[in-house]
Coordinates of C-alpha atoms in Angstrom, one line a residue:
M1 CA 99.6 145.1 71.2
A2 CA 96.8 143.0 72.4
R3 CA 96.7 139.0 72.5
I4 CA 93.6 137.1 71.5
T5 CA 93.3 134.1 73.7
K6 CA 90.3 132.0 72.5
G7 CA 90.4 132.2 68.9
I8 CA 88.8 135.2 66.9
L9 CA 85.7 135.1 68.5
G10 CA 87.1 134.8 72.0
G11 CA 88.4 137.2 74.5
F12 CA 91.6 139.5 74.2
S13 CA 94.3 140.6 76.7
G14 CA 96.2 143.8 76.4
K15 CA 95.3 147.2 75.2
V16 CA 93.9 148.3 71.6
G17 CA 93.6 152.2 71.4
T18 CA 91.4 153.2 74.3
I19 CA 90.2 149.6 75.1
V20 CA 91.9 147.2 77.6
G21 CA 90.8 143.3 77.2
A22 CA 91.3 141.1 80.7
S23 CA 90.1 138.2 82.4
W24 CA 88.6 138.8 85.7
R25 CA 87.0 135.6 87.7
G26 CA 87.2 133.5 84.7
Q27 CA 85.6 135.9 82.5
D28 CA 86.6 137.7 79.7
I29 CA 86.0 141.5 80.1
I30 CA 86.6 144.7 78.0
R31 CA 86.7 148.1 79.8
S32 CA 88.0 151.6 78.7
T33 CA 91.5 152.7 79.6
P34 CA 91.3 154.4 83.0
K35 CA 91.8 158.3 82.8
P36 CA 94.4 159.6 85.2
S37 CA 93.3 161.7 88.1
S38 CA 94.5 165.0 88.5
R39 CA 92.9 165.1 92.2
P40 CA 95.6 164.3 95.2
P41 CA 94.9 161.1 97.2
S42 CA 92.8 161.5 100.3
E43 CA 94.6 160.7 103.5
K44 CA 93.2 157.3 103.8
Q45 CA 93.9 156.5 100.0
Q46 CA 97.6 157.8 100.8
L47 CA 97.9 155.6 103.8
Q48 CA 96.5 152.5 101.7
Q49 CA 99.1 153.3 98.8
D50 CA 102.0 153.6 101.3
K51 CA 101.3 150.0 103.0
F52 CA 100.9 148.8 99.8
K53 CA 104.4 150.1 98.5
L54 CA 105.9 148.9 101.8
V55 CA 104.9 145.5 101.6
I56 CA 105.2 145.0 97.6
S57 CA 109.0 145.9 98.3
F58 CA 109.5 143.7 101.3
L59 CA 107.8 140.8 99.6
Q60 CA 109.3 141.1 96.4
P61 CA 112.5 138.9 96.7
L62 CA 110.3 136.4 98.3
K63 CA 108.1 135.8 95.2
N64 CA 109.8 132.8 94.0
I65 CA 109.0 131.2 97.4
Q66 CA 105.6 132.6 97.7
T67 CA 104.3 131.7 94.3
R68 CA 105.1 128.0 95.4
Y69 CA 104.2 127.7 99.2
F70 CA 101.7 130.5 100.2
G71 CA 98.1 129.2 100.7
S72 CA 96.1 127.9 97.6
R73 CA 95.3 129.9 94.7
S74 CA 91.7 131.2 94.8
G75 CA 89.9 132.6 91.7
S76 CA 91.6 135.4 90.1
K77 CA 94.0 135.8 93.2
S78 CA 97.5 134.2 93.0
R79 CA 99.5 133.0 95.8
V80 CA 101.6 136.3 95.8
N81 CA 98.4 138.2 95.8
L82 CA 97.2 136.2 98.9
A83 CA 100.7 136.9 100.4
V84 CA 100.5 140.8 100.1
S85 CA 97.0 140.9 101.4
Y86 CA 97.8 138.6 104.4
T87 CA 101.0 141.1 105.3
I88 CA 99.0 144.5 104.8
S89 CA 96.0 143.3 107.0
E90 CA 98.0 141.2 109.6
A91 CA 101.5 142.5 110.0
I92 CA 101.6 146.1 109.5
Q93 CA 101.3 148.7 112.5
M94 CA 101.5 152.6 112.5
A95 CA 104.2 154.4 113.9
G96 CA 102.5 157.8 113.7
T97 CA 101.7 158.0 110.5
I98 CA 104.2 155.8 108.9
P99 CA 103.3 152.0 108.3
E100 CA 105.7 149.9 109.8
L101 CA 106.2 145.9 109.5
M102 CA 105.7 143.7 112.3
Y103 CA 108.2 140.9 111.8
N104 CA 106.8 138.6 114.3
K105 CA 103.3 138.6 112.2
V106 CA 104.9 138.1 108.7
L107 CA 104.4 134.9 107.2
I108 CA 106.8 134.0 104.4
T109 CA 104.8 130.5 103.8
K110 CA 101.3 129.6 104.6
G111 CA 100.7 125.7 104.2
D112 CA 99.5 122.5 105.5
L113 CA 102.3 120.9 106.1
T114 CA 103.1 120.3 110.0
G115 CA 105.3 122.7 111.1
F116 CA 108.4 122.7 113.6
Q117 CA 108.0 121.8 117.3
N118 CA 109.8 123.4 119.9
V119 CA 112.1 125.2 117.6
G120 CA 114.7 127.7 118.5
A121 CA 117.5 130.0 117.2
A122 CA 120.5 131.7 118.6
A123 CA 123.4 133.5 117.0
Q124 CA 126.8 132.0 117.1
T125 CA 130.3 133.3 116.3
G126 CA 131.2 133.7 112.7
N127 CA 127.9 135.1 111.5
I128 CA 125.8 131.9 112.1
I129 CA 122.3 131.4 113.1
R130 CA 122.0 127.9 114.7
L131 CA 118.5 126.4 114.7
T132 CA 117.4 123.3 117.0
W133 CA 114.0 121.8 117.0
E134 CA 112.7 118.5 118.1
N135 CA 111.8 115.7 115.7
N136 CA 108.1 115.5 115.2
S137 CA 108.3 113.4 111.9
V138 CA 105.5 111.0 112.8
Q139 CA 103.1 114.0 113.5
G140 CA 100.3 115.0 111.0
T141 CA 101.3 115.3 107.4
A142 CA 105.2 115.6 108.4
S143 CA 107.4 113.3 107.0
E144 CA 111.5 112.2 107.8
S145 CA 112.0 113.6 104.3
D146 CA 110.7 117.3 105.0
K147 CA 113.5 119.9 104.2
V148 CA 114.2 122.8 106.6
N149 CA 114.4 126.5 105.0
V150 CA 115.6 129.7 106.9
V151 CA 114.9 133.4 105.7
C152 CA 117.0 135.9 107.2
Y153 CA 116.3 139.6 106.2
C154 CA 118.4 142.8 107.6
E155 CA 116.3 146.2 107.7
E156 CA 119.5 148.3 107.8
L157 CA 120.7 146.6 104.4
D158 CA 117.2 145.7 103.0
Q159 CA 118.4 142.4 101.8
F160 CA 117.5 138.9 102.5
E161 CA 119.3 135.9 102.7
I162 CA 117.6 132.8 101.7
F163 CA 118.6 129.2 102.6
E164 CA 116.6 126.4 101.0
S165 CA 116.7 122.9 101.7
I166 CA 119.4 123.0 104.0
A167 CA 118.7 120.0 106.4
L168 CA 115.9 117.1 106.9
R169 CA 113.6 117.6 109.4
T170 CA 115.1 114.8 111.1
A171 CA 118.5 116.8 111.4
L172 CA 117.4 118.5 114.4
T173 CA 119.9 121.3 114.2
V174 CA 121.4 123.2 111.5
D175 CA 123.6 126.3 111.0
A176 CA 123.0 129.2 108.7
T177 CA 126.2 131.1 107.9
L178 CA 125.9 134.9 106.4
P179 CA 128.1 136.8 104.4
A180 CA 130.6 138.9 106.1
L181 CA 128.8 141.9 105.4
Y182 CA 126.3 141.1 107.9
N183 CA 128.7 141.2 111.0
G184 CA 127.2 143.2 113.7
K185 CA 123.9 143.7 111.9
E186 CA 120.6 143.0 113.3
I187 CA 118.6 140.5 111.3
Q188 CA 115.1 139.0 111.8
V189 CA 115.0 135.2 111.2
W190 CA 112.1 132.6 109.7
S191 CA 112.3 129.1 108.9
Y192 CA 109.7 126.5 107.4
F193 CA 109.7 123.2 106.3
H194 CA 108.6 121.9 102.4
N195 CA 108.2 118.5 101.6
S196 CA 110.3 116.3 99.6
T197 CA 108.3 116.9 96.1
E198 CA 108.3 120.7 96.8
T199 CA 104.4 120.7 96.6
L200 CA 103.5 121.6 100.3
A201 CA 105.1 123.6 102.8
S202 CA 104.3 124.9 106.6
N203 CA 103.6 127.8 108.0
S204 CA 106.9 129.8 108.6
V205 CA 107.8 130.7 111.9
H206 CA 109.4 133.6 113.1
L207 CA 112.4 133.0 115.3
G208 CA 113.1 136.4 116.6
S209 CA 115.7 139.2 116.1
F210 CA 119.7 138.5 116.4
T211 CA 122.7 140.6 116.2
L212 CA 125.4 138.7 114.1
V213 CA 128.6 138.4 115.8

């Protein structure tokens, strides 16, 4: 079913028979339904498809964060689109013919809020990741009311744990406690700030890889 967007003389979105209506860069367009190709993808096309699948699968649980805090919407590109594009171009390396993520290059958020100063992390007994940092609340766009967020990912379990607004910038330390199933597992850890009105975030920082105890 198609949807008329601007009255009977306006554009429409959706499919009618063999015609598809859509909006592209602010313009209403109509195109024919693409025919499926019976030709196998080239090696280059297959590699690009593999990269895309890897990145989409990895970023899907972060969609709610990146919808709010990854750059600025640009034309027809959403913030999620920008996150996908960045990750494919900047955070993938090849292991032979297999694409893999470089976690230290991954950005969870991308924004203009002043980030951490001298932040570090360490694993503590009890499946705890402890963050410490210095107070830079008077620098740049920072504020004492900015909130700390922590994102943890376990490749073995293919699972995220996300801790939002768990401390203020002025706290200078915070513990993120993960569930028992992560005990003995290696996890990747990122952190970022967002402001009190949840309209602006800093670039996330990758804090390293840790084995929980």
